[in-house]
């Protein structure tokens, strides 16, 4: 039973985009690992940009340096 966890920043990811991610990653696991899509679970976590870091900085600071 595959469990796939996708983490993205909370920057306007639409319901449709989430549906595409879930369908796409499920299909990939079916094709690559020969897993049953019925028992494949996908969770999308949206992380606030203050809680996401890259290059030693908060992502919110990198995209809004004046704050």
Short mmCIF file of C-alpha atoms in Angstrom, two decimals:
data_model
loop_
_atom_site.label_atom_id
_atom_site.label_comp_id
_atom_site.label_asym_id
_atom_site.label_seq_id
_atom_site.Cartn_x
_atom_site.Cartn_y
_atom_site.Cartn_z
CA UNK A 1 0.00 0.00 0.00
CA UNK A 2 1.94 3.05 -1.21
CA UNK A 3 1.69 6.28 0.73
CA UNK A 4 2.91 9.33 -1.17
CA UNK A 5 3.33 12.68 0.57
CA UNK A 6 3.67 15.81 -1.56
CA UNK A 7 4.67 19.06 0.13
CA UNK A 8 4.15 22.39 -1.59
CA UNK A 9 4.16 25.99 -0.43
CA UNK A 10 0.72 27.47 0.14
CA UNK A 11 0.83 29.79 -2.85
CA UNK A 12 -2.50 29.45 -4.61
CA UNK A 13 -2.37 25.77 -5.53
CA UNK A 14 -5.78 25.13 -7.06
CA UNK A 15 -8.06 22.18 -6.47
CA UNK A 16 -7.58 21.23 -10.12
CA UNK A 17 -3.78 21.24 -9.76
CA UNK A 18 -4.06 19.04 -6.68
CA UNK A 19 -6.31 16.65 -8.57
CA UNK A 20 -3.71 16.49 -11.38
CA UNK A 21 -0.91 15.79 -8.89
CA UNK A 22 -2.90 13.02 -7.21
CA UNK A 23 -3.86 11.39 -10.51
CA UNK A 24 -0.38 11.77 -12.00
CA UNK A 25 1.60 10.41 -9.07
CA UNK A 26 -0.86 7.53 -8.67
CA UNK A 27 -0.43 6.60 -12.31
CA UNK A 28 3.36 6.82 -11.98
CA UNK A 29 3.35 4.41 -9.03
CA UNK A 30 1.11 2.04 -10.99
CA UNK A 31 3.43 2.12 -14.01
CA UNK A 32 6.79 2.05 -12.22
CA UNK A 33 6.05 -0.10 -9.18
CA UNK A 34 3.06 -2.07 -10.50
CA UNK A 35 0.98 -0.98 -7.49
CA UNK A 36 -2.79 -1.07 -7.24
CA UNK A 37 -4.28 2.44 -7.56
CA UNK A 38 -7.09 1.44 -5.21
CA UNK A 39 -4.64 1.10 -2.33
CA UNK A 40 -2.38 4.02 -3.29
CA UNK A 41 -2.75 6.98 -0.93
CA UNK A 42 -1.62 10.50 -1.80
CA UNK A 43 -1.49 13.36 0.71
CA UNK A 44 -0.71 16.95 -0.24
CA UNK A 45 0.59 19.16 2.56
CA UNK A 46 0.52 22.89 1.97
CA UNK A 47 3.29 24.57 3.95
CA UNK A 48 3.11 28.26 4.78
CA UNK A 49 5.98 30.13 3.12
CA UNK A 50 7.27 31.26 6.54
CA UNK A 51 7.78 27.56 7.34
CA UNK A 52 9.68 26.73 4.13
CA UNK A 53 13.38 27.45 3.90
CA UNK A 54 15.89 27.50 1.09
CA UNK A 55 19.42 28.90 0.89
CA UNK A 56 19.33 29.47 4.65
CA UNK A 57 16.36 31.82 4.51
CA UNK A 58 12.61 31.67 4.85
CA UNK A 59 11.00 31.42 1.44
CA UNK A 60 8.70 34.33 2.34
CA UNK A 61 11.78 36.54 2.79
CA UNK A 62 13.20 35.50 -0.56
CA UNK A 63 10.06 36.34 -2.51
CA UNK A 64 9.23 39.47 -0.46
CA UNK A 65 12.64 40.91 0.54
CA UNK A 66 11.18 44.31 1.58
CA UNK A 67 9.32 42.69 4.56
#
